[in-house]
Short mmCIF file of C-alpha atoms and ligand atoms in Angstrom, two decimals:
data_model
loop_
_atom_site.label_atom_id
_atom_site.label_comp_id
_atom_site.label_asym_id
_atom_site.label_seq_id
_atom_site.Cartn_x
_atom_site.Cartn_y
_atom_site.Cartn_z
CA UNK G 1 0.00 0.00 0.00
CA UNK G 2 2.93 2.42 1.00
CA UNK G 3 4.54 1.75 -2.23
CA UNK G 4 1.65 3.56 -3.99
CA UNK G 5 2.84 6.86 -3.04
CA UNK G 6 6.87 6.25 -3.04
CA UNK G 7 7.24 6.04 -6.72
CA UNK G 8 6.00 9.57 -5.97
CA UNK G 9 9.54 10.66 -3.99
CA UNK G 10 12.57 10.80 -6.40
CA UNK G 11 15.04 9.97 -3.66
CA UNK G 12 13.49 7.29 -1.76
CA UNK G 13 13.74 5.71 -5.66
CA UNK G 14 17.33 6.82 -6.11
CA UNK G 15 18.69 5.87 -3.03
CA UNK G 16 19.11 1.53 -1.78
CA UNK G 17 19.00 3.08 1.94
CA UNK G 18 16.51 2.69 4.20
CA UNK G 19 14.99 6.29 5.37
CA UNK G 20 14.07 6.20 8.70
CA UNK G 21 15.18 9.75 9.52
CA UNK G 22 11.95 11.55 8.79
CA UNK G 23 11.63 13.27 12.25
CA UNK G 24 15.25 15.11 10.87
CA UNK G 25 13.22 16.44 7.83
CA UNK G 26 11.33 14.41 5.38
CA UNK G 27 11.29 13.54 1.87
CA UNK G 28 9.60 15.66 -0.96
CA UNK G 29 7.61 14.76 -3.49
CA UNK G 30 8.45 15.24 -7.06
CA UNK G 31 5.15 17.68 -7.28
CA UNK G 32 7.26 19.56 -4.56
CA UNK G 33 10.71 19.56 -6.48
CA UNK G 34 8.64 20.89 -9.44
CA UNK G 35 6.85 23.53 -8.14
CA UNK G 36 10.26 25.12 -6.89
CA UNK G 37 11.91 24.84 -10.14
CA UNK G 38 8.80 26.51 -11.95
CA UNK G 39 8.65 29.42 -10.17
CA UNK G 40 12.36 29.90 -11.10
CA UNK G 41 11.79 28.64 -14.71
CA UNK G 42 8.16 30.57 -15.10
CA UNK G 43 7.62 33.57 -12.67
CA UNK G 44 10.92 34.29 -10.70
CA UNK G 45 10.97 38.04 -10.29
CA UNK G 46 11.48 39.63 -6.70
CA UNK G 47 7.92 39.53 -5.08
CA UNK G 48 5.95 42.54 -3.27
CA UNK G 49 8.44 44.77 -5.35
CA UNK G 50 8.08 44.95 -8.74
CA UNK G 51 4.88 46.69 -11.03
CA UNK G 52 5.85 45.12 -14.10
CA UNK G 53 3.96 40.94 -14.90
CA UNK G 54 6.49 38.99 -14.22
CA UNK G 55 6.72 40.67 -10.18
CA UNK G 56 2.78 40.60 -10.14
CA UNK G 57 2.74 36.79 -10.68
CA UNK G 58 6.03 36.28 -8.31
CA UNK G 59 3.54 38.11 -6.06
CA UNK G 60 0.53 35.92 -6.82
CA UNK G 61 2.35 32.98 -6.63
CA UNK G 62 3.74 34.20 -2.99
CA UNK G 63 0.47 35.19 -1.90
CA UNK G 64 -1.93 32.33 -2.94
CA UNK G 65 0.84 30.04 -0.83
CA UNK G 66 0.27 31.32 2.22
CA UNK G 67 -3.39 31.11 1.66
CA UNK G 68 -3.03 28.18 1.01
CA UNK G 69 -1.59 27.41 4.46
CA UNK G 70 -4.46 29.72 6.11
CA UNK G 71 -6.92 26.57 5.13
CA UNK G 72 -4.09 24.47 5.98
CA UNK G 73 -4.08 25.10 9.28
CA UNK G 74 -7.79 26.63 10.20
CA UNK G 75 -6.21 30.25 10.76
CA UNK G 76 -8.88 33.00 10.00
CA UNK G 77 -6.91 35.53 8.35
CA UNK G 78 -4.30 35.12 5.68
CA UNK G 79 -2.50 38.09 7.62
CA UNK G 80 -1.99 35.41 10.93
CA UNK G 81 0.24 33.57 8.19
CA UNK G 82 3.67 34.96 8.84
CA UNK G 83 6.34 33.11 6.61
CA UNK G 84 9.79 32.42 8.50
CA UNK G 85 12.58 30.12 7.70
CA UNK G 86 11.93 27.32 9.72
CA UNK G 87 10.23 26.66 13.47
CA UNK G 88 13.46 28.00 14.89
CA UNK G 89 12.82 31.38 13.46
CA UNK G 90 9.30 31.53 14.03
CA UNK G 91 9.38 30.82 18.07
CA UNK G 92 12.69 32.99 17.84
CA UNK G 93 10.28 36.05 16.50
CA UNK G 94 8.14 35.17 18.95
CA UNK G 95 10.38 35.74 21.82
CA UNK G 96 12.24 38.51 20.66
CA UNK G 97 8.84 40.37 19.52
CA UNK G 98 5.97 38.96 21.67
CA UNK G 99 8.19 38.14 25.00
CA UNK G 100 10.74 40.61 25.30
CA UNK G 101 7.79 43.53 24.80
CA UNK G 102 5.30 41.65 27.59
CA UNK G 103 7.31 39.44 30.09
CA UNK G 104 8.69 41.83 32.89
CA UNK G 105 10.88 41.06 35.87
CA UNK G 106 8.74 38.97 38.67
CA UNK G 107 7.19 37.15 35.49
CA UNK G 108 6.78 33.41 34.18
CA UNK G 109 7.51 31.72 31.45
CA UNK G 110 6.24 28.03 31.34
CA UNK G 111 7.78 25.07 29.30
CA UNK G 112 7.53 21.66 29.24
CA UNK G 113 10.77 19.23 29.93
CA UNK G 114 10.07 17.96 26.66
CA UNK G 115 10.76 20.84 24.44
CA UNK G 116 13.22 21.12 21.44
CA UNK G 117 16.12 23.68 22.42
CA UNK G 118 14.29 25.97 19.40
CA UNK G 119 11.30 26.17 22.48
CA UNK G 120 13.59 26.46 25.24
CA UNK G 121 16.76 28.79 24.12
CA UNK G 122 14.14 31.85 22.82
CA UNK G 123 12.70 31.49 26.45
CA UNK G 124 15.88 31.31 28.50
CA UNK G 125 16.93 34.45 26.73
CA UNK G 126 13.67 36.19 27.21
CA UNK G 127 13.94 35.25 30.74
CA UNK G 128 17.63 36.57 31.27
CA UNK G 129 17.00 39.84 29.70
CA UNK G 130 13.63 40.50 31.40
CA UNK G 131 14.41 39.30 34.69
CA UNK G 132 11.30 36.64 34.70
CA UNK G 133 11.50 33.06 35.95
CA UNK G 134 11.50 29.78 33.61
CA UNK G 135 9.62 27.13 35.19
CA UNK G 136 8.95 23.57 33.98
CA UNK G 137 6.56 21.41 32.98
CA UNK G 138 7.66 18.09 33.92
CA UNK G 139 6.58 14.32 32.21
CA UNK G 140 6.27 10.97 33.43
CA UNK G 141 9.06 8.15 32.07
CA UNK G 142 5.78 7.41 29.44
CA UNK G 143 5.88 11.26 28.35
CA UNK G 144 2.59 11.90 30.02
CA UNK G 145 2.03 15.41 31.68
CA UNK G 146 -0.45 16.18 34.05
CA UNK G 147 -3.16 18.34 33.65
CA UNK G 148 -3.80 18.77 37.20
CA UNK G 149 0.07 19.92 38.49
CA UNK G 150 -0.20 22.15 35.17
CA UNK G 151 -3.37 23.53 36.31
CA UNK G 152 -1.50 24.74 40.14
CA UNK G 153 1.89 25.76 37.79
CA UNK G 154 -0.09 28.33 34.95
CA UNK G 155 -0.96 31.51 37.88
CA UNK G 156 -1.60 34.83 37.19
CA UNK G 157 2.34 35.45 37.06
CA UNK G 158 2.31 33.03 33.84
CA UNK G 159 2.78 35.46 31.27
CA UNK G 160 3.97 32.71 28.56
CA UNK G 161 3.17 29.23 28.03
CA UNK G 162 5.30 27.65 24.85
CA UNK G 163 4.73 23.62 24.15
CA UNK G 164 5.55 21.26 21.95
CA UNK G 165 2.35 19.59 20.39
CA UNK G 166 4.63 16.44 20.19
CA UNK G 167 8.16 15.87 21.23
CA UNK G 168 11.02 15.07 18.49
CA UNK G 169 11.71 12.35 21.30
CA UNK G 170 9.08 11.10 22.76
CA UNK G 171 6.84 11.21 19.82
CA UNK G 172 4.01 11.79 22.40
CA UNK G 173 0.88 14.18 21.48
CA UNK G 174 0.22 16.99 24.33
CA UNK G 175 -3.28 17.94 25.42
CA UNK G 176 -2.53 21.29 23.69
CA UNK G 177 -6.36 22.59 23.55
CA UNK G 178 -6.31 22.12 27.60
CA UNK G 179 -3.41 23.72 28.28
CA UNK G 180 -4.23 26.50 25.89
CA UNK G 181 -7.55 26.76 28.38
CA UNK G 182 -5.90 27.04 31.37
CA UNK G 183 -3.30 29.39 30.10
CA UNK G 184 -6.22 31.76 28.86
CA UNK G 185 -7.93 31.64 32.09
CA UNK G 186 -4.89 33.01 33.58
CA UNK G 187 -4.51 35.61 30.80
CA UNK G 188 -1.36 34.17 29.59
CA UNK G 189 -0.46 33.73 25.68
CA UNK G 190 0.16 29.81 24.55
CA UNK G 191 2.93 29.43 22.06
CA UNK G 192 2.44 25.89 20.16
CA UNK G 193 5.77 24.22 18.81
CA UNK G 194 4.15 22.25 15.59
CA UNK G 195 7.32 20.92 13.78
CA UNK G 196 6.86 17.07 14.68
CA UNK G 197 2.52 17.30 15.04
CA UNK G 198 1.92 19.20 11.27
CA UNK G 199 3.19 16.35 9.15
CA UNK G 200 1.03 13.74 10.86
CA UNK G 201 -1.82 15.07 11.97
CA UNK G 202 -4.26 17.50 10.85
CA UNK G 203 -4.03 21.12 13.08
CA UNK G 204 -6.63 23.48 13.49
CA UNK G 205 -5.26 26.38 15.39
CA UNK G 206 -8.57 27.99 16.02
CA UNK G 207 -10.16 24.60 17.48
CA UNK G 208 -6.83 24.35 19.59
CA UNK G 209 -6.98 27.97 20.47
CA UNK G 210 -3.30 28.57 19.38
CA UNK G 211 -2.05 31.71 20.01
CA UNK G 212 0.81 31.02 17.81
CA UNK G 213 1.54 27.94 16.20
CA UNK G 214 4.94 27.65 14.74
CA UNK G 215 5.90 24.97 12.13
CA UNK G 216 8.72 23.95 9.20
CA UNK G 217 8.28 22.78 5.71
CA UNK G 218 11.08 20.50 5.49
CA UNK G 219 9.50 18.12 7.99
CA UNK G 220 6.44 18.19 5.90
CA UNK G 221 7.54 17.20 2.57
CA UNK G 222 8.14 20.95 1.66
CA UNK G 223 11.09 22.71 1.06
CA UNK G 224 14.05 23.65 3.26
CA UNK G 225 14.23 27.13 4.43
CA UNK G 226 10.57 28.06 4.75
CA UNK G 227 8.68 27.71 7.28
CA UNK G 228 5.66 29.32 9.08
CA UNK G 229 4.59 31.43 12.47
CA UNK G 230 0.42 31.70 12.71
CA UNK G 231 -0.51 34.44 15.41
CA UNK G 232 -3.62 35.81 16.45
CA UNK G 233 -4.27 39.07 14.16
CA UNK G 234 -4.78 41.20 17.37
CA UNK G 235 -1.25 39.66 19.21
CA UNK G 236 0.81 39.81 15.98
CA UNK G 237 -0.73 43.46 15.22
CA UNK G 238 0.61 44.98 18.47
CA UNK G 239 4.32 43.11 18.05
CA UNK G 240 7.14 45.14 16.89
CA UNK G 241 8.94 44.26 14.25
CA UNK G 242 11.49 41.05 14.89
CA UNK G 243 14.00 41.90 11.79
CA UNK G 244 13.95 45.23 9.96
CA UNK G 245 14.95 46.93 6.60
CA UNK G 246 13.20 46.25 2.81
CA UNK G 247 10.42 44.94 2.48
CA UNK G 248 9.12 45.36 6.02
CA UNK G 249 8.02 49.19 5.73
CA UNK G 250 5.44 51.54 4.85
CA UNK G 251 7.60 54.64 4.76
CA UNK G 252 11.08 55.72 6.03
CA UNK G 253 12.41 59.14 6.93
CA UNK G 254 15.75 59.93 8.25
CA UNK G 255 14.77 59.69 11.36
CA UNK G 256 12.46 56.29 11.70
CA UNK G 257 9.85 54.34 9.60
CA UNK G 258 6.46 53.17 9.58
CA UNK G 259 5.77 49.48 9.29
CA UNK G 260 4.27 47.78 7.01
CA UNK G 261 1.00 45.79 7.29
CA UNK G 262 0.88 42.22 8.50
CA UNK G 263 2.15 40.05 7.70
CA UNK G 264 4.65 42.08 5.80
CA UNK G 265 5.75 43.74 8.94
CA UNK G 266 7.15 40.51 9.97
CA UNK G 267 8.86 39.22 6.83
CA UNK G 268 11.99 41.96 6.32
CA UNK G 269 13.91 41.45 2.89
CA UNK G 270 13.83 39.35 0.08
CA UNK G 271 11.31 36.61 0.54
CA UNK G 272 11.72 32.63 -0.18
CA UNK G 273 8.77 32.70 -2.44
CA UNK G 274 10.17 29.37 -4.38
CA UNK G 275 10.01 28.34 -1.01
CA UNK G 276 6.27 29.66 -0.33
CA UNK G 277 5.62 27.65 -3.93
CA UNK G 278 7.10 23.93 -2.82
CA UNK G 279 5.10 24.26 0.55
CA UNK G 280 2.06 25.15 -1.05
CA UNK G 281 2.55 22.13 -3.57
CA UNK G 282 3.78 19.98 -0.47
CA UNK G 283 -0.27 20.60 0.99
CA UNK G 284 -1.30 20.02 -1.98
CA UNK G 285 0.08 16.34 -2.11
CA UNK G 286 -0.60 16.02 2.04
CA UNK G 287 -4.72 16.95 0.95
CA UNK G 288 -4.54 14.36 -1.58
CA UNK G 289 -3.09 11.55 0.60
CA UNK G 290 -5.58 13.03 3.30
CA UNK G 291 -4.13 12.66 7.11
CA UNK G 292 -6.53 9.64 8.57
CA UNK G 293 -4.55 7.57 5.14
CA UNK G 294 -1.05 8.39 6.36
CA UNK G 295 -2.17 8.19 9.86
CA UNK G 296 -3.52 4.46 9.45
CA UNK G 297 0.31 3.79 7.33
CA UNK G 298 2.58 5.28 10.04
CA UNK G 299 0.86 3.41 12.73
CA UNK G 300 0.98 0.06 10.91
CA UNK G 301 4.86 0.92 10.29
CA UNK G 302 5.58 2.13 13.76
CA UNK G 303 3.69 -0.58 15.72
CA UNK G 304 5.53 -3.39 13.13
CA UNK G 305 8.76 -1.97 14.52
CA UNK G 306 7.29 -1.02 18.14
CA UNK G 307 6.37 -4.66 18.41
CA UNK G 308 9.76 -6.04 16.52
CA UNK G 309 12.10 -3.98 19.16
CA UNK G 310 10.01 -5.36 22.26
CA UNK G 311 11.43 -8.92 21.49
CA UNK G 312 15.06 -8.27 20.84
CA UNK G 313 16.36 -8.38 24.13
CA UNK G 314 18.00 -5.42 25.46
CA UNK G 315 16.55 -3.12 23.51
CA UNK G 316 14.53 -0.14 25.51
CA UNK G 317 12.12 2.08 24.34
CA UNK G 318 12.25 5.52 25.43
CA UNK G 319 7.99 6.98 26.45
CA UNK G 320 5.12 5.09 25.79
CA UNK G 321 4.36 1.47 26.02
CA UNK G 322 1.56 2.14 23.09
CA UNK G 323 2.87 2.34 19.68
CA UNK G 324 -0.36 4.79 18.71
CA UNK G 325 1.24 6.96 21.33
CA UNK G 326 4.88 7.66 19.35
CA UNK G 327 3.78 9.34 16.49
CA UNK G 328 6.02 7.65 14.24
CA UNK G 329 8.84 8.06 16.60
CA UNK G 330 10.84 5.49 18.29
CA UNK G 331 13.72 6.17 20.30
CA UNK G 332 15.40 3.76 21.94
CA UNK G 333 18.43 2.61 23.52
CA UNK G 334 20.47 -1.05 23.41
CA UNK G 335 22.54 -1.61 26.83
CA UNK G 336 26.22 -1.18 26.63
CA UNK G 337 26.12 0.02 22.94
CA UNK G 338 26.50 3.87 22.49
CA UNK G 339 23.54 5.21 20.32
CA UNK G 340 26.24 7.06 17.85
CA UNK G 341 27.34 3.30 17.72
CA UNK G 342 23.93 1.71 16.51
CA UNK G 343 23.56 4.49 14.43
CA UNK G 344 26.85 3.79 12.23
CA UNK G 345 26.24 -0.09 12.40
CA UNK G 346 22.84 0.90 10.87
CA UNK G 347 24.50 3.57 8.22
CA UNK G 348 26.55 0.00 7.24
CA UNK G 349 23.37 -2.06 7.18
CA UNK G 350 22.01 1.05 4.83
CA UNK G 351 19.45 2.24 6.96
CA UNK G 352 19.43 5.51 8.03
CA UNK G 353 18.81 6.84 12.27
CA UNK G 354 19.39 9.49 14.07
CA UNK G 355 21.57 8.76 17.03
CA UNK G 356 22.44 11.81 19.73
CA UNK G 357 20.36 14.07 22.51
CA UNK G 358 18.26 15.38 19.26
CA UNK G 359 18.34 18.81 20.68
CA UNK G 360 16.29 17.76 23.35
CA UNK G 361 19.18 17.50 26.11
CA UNK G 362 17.31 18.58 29.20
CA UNK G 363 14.67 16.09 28.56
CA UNK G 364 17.05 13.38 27.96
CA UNK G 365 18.75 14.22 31.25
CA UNK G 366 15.19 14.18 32.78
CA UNK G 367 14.72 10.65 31.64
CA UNK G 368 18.28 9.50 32.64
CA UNK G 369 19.34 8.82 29.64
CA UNK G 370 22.89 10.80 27.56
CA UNK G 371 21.98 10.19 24.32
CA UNK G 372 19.67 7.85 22.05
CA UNK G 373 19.12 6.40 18.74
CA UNK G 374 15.73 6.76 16.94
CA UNK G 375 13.47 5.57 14.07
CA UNK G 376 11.21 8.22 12.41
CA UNK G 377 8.81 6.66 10.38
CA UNK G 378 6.63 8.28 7.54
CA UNK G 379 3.79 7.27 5.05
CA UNK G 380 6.10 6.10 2.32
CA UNK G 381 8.44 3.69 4.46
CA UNK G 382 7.72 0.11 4.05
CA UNK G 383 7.46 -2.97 6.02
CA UNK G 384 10.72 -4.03 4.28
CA UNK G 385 12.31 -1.37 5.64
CA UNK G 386 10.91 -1.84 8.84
CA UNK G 387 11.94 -5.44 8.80
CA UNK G 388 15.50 -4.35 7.40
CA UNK G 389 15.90 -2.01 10.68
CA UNK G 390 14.60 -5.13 13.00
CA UNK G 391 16.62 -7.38 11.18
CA UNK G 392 20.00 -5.40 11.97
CA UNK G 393 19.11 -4.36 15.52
CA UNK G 394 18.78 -7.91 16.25
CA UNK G 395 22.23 -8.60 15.33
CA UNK G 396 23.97 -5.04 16.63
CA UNK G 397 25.17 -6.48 19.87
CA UNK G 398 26.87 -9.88 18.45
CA UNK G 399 28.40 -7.44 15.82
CA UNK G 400 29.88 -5.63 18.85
CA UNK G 401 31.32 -8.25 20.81
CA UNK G 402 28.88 -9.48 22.81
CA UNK G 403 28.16 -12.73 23.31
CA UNK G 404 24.38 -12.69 24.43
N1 C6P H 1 13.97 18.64 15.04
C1 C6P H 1 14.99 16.49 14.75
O1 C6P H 1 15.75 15.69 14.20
P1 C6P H 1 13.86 23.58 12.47
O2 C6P H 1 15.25 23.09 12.51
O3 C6P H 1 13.76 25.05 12.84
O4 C6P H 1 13.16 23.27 11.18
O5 C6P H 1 13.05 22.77 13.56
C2 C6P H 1 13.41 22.87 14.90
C3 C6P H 1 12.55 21.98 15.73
C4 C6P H 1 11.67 22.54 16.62
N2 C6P H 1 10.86 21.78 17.36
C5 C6P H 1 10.85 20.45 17.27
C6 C6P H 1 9.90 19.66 18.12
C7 C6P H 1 11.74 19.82 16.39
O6 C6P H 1 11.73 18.49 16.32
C8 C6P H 1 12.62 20.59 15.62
C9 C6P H 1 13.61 19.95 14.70
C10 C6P H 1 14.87 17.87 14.19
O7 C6P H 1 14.34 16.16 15.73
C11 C6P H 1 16.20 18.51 13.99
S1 C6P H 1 17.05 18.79 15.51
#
């Protein structure tokens, strides 16, 4: 069933490896690949600037992507659609904009253990310069978190709460429209990290009550080096600008400027409209394979390998016992084998891992672990692949020495 839509990635035909990186970034389709090279072969002029045709449709083509993501995501406003880089820069805008204008000294700002160092650095430097406290969010060895301790953590000193709708790690979903609630009734803004939940599961920031949502095309089978912040029209209307120069402005004086409207406000120089194009292509193909169909294939892959790992013994799983709960995601660990160690026997096997702390070190240290290997599993793997991984895990700790 899988292999339906792989003939559809050029690379996962090209390559004999086994991709089970996709938590890193994903594949693209060749729909994707196209749509970036056409705007460069058919309408490449610099966008927002130019009065002449080919500028106008450079424009257009700029513009109808990120209305595109508006329906994408449930936003309201095309405006709320503020195109970044990547989920680094967007929570990065956020802090520097949103947190260094509202968090004062005496201040919170609440994260979760579980959060990427994208979600955590922003806040530890809006914290520093402001003089406000960090406080965590803390999970269970399963990744749970309790919405009872976070209800007694979010107070009326909360200014900022900024969560990870699933964890890079953990793979675990968090009860983001419940937090959001509790953070609202304590008049404090909710900033949702959406790089690992947006290319498996359908989002709907009003329904989740988002005040920004923050999210990457890469991992999404869009390009690298766009990427998207939704706000709330009213939050993102009263932010000063995060980067300034062209592109950003209304008028400029010698002595100051006036800003343009959003989003533009928010998105200073030369946009990555070829960019804008392959993630508006990349929804495209992710409406056409609907989510509830990849949904049903990732948790047939990551319960086939869930289940495989369980019987190899020492093997450990890092979170949930229930493969539903993992999002594609399996980290895991193999006693007295180093993950960068599984991760290269893999790479010689030709299946490909991610082996480290993921940029999740304080939750690793949380969970008592230095570093760990994991599987990332998306639509187009296959239970080959899944069987090839098994296959070589089984045999990592022979291949090391081992004798059991
Ligand atoms: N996680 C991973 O292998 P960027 O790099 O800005 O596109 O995404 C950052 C980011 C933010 N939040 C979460 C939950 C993430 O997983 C990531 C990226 C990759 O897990 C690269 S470290």
């Amino acid at each position: 069933m899988a292999n339906k839509y792989r003939k559809d990635f050029p690379l996962l035909n090209n390559t004999d490896f086994a991709y089970l990186d996709n938590s890193a970034t994903s594949q693209r389709p060749a729909s994707v690949i196209a749509a970036d090279a056409a705007f460069y072969e058919h309408s490449n002029a610099n966008p927002l600037r130019g009065s002449y045709p080919l500028s106008v449709e450079a424009t257009a083509v700029y513009e109808n992507a990120r209305k595109k993501v508006k329906a994408f995501i449930g936003a309201k406003l095309s405006k709320e659609i503020v195109f970044t880089r990547n989920t680094t820069e967007s929570i990065n805008l956020v802090a520097y904009s949103y947190g260094l204008s509202n968090v004062k000294a005496g201040d919170e700002v609440l994260v979760s253990i579980m959060e990427h160092h994208s979600n955590l650095l922003p806040w530890q430097m809006v914290c520093r310069a402001t003089g406000a406290d960090l406080k965590f969010i803390e999970c269970d060895m399963d990744g749970s978190i309790d919405l009872d301790k976070i209800r007694g953590q979010i107070t009326d000193k909360t200014k900022i709460v900024a969560i990870t709708q699933v964890s890079n790690v953990l793979g675990r979903k968090n009860p983001i429209k419940e937090i959001a609630q509790i953070a609202h009734e304590k008049g404090a803004v909710i900033v949702v990290d959406g790089a690992q939940s947006t290319p498996h599961m359908k989002i709907d920031v009003r329904e989740l009550d988002a005040d920004f949502f923050a999210f990457s095309g890469h991992k999404l089978l869009g390009p690298m080096g766009i990427g998207v912040l939704y706000g709330r029209k009213e939050l993102l209307s009263a932010m000063p600008p995060f980067l300034s120069g062209g592109e950003m402005i209304e008028t400029v004086t010698r002595e100051g400027a006036k800003y343009a409207e959003l989003p533009h406000k928010f998105e200073a120089g030369t946009v990555n409209a070829a960019g804008a194009a392959g993630l508006d292509a990349a929804i495209d193909y992710i409406n056409y394979i609907g989510y509830d169909n990849m949904e049903a294939l990732e948790n047939e892959l990551t319960s086939r390998a869930f289940y495989g790992l369980k019987e190899i013994p020492h093997v450990n799983i890092i979170g949930s016992d229930n493969p539903l709960e993992h999002t594609g995601i399996i980290s895991f660990t193999i006693d007295d084998v180093h993950p960068h160690d599984i991760s290269e026997v893999l790479a010689a096997d030709k299946i490909a891992v991610r082996s480290g702390h993921h940029c999740a070190q304080p939750l690793l240290t949380h969970l008592g672990v230095s570093s760990s290997a994991r599987a990332s599993f998306m639509f187009y793997n296959t239970n080959e692949e899944v069987d090839r991984f098994l296959e070589s895990v089984k045999t990592l700790r022979s291949r090391m020495g081992f004798s059991n």
